[in-house]
Coordinates of C-alpha atoms in Angstrom, one line a residue:
X27 CA 9.6 -12.2 5.3
X28 CA 6.5 -11.8 3.8
X29 CA 5.2 -8.6 4.4
X30 CA 1.3 -7.4 3.3
X31 CA 0.6 -4.2 1.6
X32 CA -2.7 -1.9 1.8
X33 CA -3.4 1.7 0.3
X34 CA -6.6 3.8 0.2
X35 CA -8.5 1.2 2.6
X36 CA -10.6 4.1 3.6
X37 CA -12.0 2.5 6.8
X38 CA -14.8 3.5 7.8
X39 CA -15.8 5.3 4.6
X40 CA -15.9 3.3 1.8
X41 CA -16.3 -0.1 3.9
X42 CA -16.9 -0.8 7.6
X43 CA -13.6 -3.1 7.6
X44 CA -11.6 -5.0 4.8
X45 CA -12.5 -8.3 3.1
X46 CA -12.0 -11.3 4.7
X47 CA -9.2 -12.5 2.5
X48 CA -7.5 -9.3 3.1
X49 CA -7.9 -10.3 6.9
X50 CA -6.5 -13.4 6.6
X51 CA -3.0 -12.1 4.5
X52 CA -2.7 -9.8 7.0
X53 CA -3.0 -12.5 9.9
X54 CA 0.4 -14.2 7.8
X55 CA 2.0 -11.1 7.6
X56 CA 5.6 -10.4 9.2
X57 CA 5.3 -6.8 8.8
X58 CA 2.4 -4.2 7.1
X59 CA 3.4 -1.1 5.0
X60 CA -0.2 0.9 3.9
X61 CA 0.3 3.9 1.8
X62 CA -2.1 6.3 2.5
X63 CA -6.1 7.3 3.1
X64 CA -6.3 5.3 6.4
X65 CA -8.6 7.2 7.6
X66 CA -8.3 6.9 11.6
X67 CA -6.8 6.1 14.5
X68 CA -8.6 3.4 15.3
X69 CA -7.9 1.2 12.4
X70 CA -4.1 1.8 12.6
X71 CA -4.2 0.2 16.1
X72 CA -6.4 -2.8 14.3
X73 CA -3.9 -3.2 11.9
X74 CA -0.8 -3.1 14.7
X75 CA -2.4 -5.8 17.1
X76 CA -1.7 -7.9 13.9
X77 CA 1.7 -7.4 12.5
X78 CA 4.7 -5.5 14.4
X79 CA 6.1 -3.4 13.0
X80 CA 3.3 -1.4 10.7
X81 CA 4.8 1.1 8.5
X82 CA 2.1 3.8 7.1
X83 CA 2.2 7.0 5.2
X84 CA -0.4 9.9 5.1
X85 CA -2.4 10.1 2.5
X86 CA -5.0 12.7 1.2
X87 CA -7.9 11.7 3.1
X88 CA -6.4 11.0 6.5
X89 CA -6.9 14.3 7.9
X90 CA -6.9 13.4 11.7
X91 CA -3.7 11.3 11.1
X92 CA -1.4 14.5 11.1
X93 CA 1.3 12.3 12.9
X94 CA 2.2 9.8 9.8
X95 CA 5.1 11.0 7.9
X96 CA 4.5 11.6 4.2
X97 CA 7.0 9.3 3.3
X98 CA 9.5 6.8 4.3
X99 CA 12.5 5.2 3.7
X100 CA 13.2 1.5 5.0
X101 CA 15.7 -1.4 4.6
X102 CA 13.7 -4.8 5.4
X103 CA 16.4 -7.5 4.2
X104 CA 18.5 -5.4 1.9
X105 CA 16.0 -4.3 0.1
X106 CA 15.7 -0.8 0.0
X107 CA 11.8 0.7 0.0
X108 CA 9.9 4.0 -0.6
X109 CA 6.9 4.5 0.5
X110 CA 4.5 7.7 -0.7
X111 CA 0.8 8.0 -1.1
X112 CA 0.4 10.3 -4.3
X113 CA 2.9 9.3 -7.0
X114 CA 1.4 11.5 -9.2
X115 CA -0.1 11.3 -12.9
X116 CA 1.2 8.0 -14.7
X117 CA 2.9 10.0 -17.1
X118 CA 6.4 10.6 -16.2
X119 CA 5.9 9.1 -12.6
X120 CA 9.3 6.6 -13.2
X121 CA 10.9 9.6 -13.8
X122 CA 9.4 11.6 -11.0
X123 CA 9.8 9.0 -8.5
X124 CA 13.5 7.5 -9.3
X125 CA 14.5 11.0 -8.9
X126 CA 12.6 11.6 -5.4
X127 CA 13.6 8.5 -4.1
X128 CA 17.3 8.0 -6.0
X129 CA 18.3 4.9 -3.3
X130 CA 15.1 3.0 -3.5
X131 CA 14.8 -0.7 -5.4
X132 CA 11.2 -0.4 -4.5
X133 CA 8.4 2.6 -4.4
X134 CA 5.1 1.8 -3.2
X135 CA 2.6 4.2 -3.7
X136 CA -1.7 4.5 -3.6
X137 CA -4.2 7.3 -3.9
X138 CA -5.3 5.8 -7.6
X139 CA -6.5 2.8 -6.4
X140 CA -5.6 1.2 -9.7
X141 CA -2.6 -1.8 -9.4
X142 CA 0.7 -1.4 -10.5
X143 CA 3.6 -3.7 -10.6
X144 CA 6.4 -2.2 -13.3
X145 CA 9.8 -2.0 -13.4
X146 CA 11.7 0.9 -15.1
X147 CA 15.7 -0.1 -14.7
X148 CA 16.8 -1.2 -11.4
X149 CA 13.6 0.0 -9.4
X150 CA 9.7 -1.5 -8.8
X151 CA 7.4 1.0 -8.9
X152 CA 4.1 -0.7 -6.6
X153 CA 0.7 0.3 -5.9
X154 CA -1.3 -2.9 -4.6
X155 CA -4.9 -1.0 -5.7
X156 CA -7.3 -0.6 -2.9
X157 CA -9.1 -3.6 -0.6
X158 CA -12.5 -1.5 -0.2
X159 CA -13.0 0.1 -3.6
X160 CA -12.2 -1.2 -6.4
X161 CA -13.0 1.6 -8.8
X162 CA -13.3 0.4 -12.3
X163 CA -10.9 -2.5 -11.6
X164 CA -11.9 -6.3 -12.1
X165 CA -11.4 -6.4 -8.2
X166 CA -10.6 -4.9 -4.8
X167 CA -7.2 -5.7 -4.3
X168 CA -3.9 -5.4 -1.9
X169 CA -0.1 -6.3 -2.2
X170 CA 2.2 -9.2 -0.8
X171 CA 6.3 -8.4 -0.8
X172 CA 8.5 -11.8 -0.2
X173 CA 11.6 -10.2 0.5
X174 CA 14.7 -12.6 1.1
X175 CA 18.8 -11.8 1.4
X176 CA 18.0 -8.2 -0.8
X177 CA 15.5 -9.8 -3.3
X178 CA 12.0 -8.8 -3.9
X179 CA 9.0 -10.7 -5.4
X180 CA 5.9 -8.5 -5.3
X181 CA 1.9 -9.9 -6.2
X182 CA -1.1 -8.4 -6.0
X183 CA -3.8 -10.1 -4.5
X184 CA -7.4 -9.8 -5.3
X185 CA -9.3 -9.9 -2.1
X186 CA -12.7 -10.1 -3.7
X187 CA -13.9 -11.0 -6.7
X188 CA -15.9 -9.1 -9.5
X189 CA -19.5 -10.6 -8.6
X190 CA -19.3 -9.5 -5.0
X191 CA -17.9 -5.8 -5.5
X192 CA -21.0 -4.7 -7.0

């Protein structure tokens, strides 16, 4: 199973749409996880047309998307996945998140726009970054999960090059 992971898309505020590379990856995915700051229902509908299911949580900028949960806990091919938008400060993140989601194998979050792929004991913390707002990162990014028989491999995928992100 291949799952595309997004966070902090901020469409249409930060960008009118996602970069072409991101759409290419999304079209190949078996499912999509969005870790918040979607901004509007229209963009969620665009994602729903690409992959069923779409799992999304509410971010701090998702004012009109009150129907989205603040957190999700999913079982995907034997991997226990938790999703939250804001994991808080970097310092103490692993302890805080493993306490909040004690059964998770993988915790996906967003908010900072900074890609993270870190193992802390048995738990993997993963932030895909942002495909539309790189902030101080070399490029805009998204994530990919490859899940099979209880094992997960994660990738952070650049969807723009540094020259094209200004």
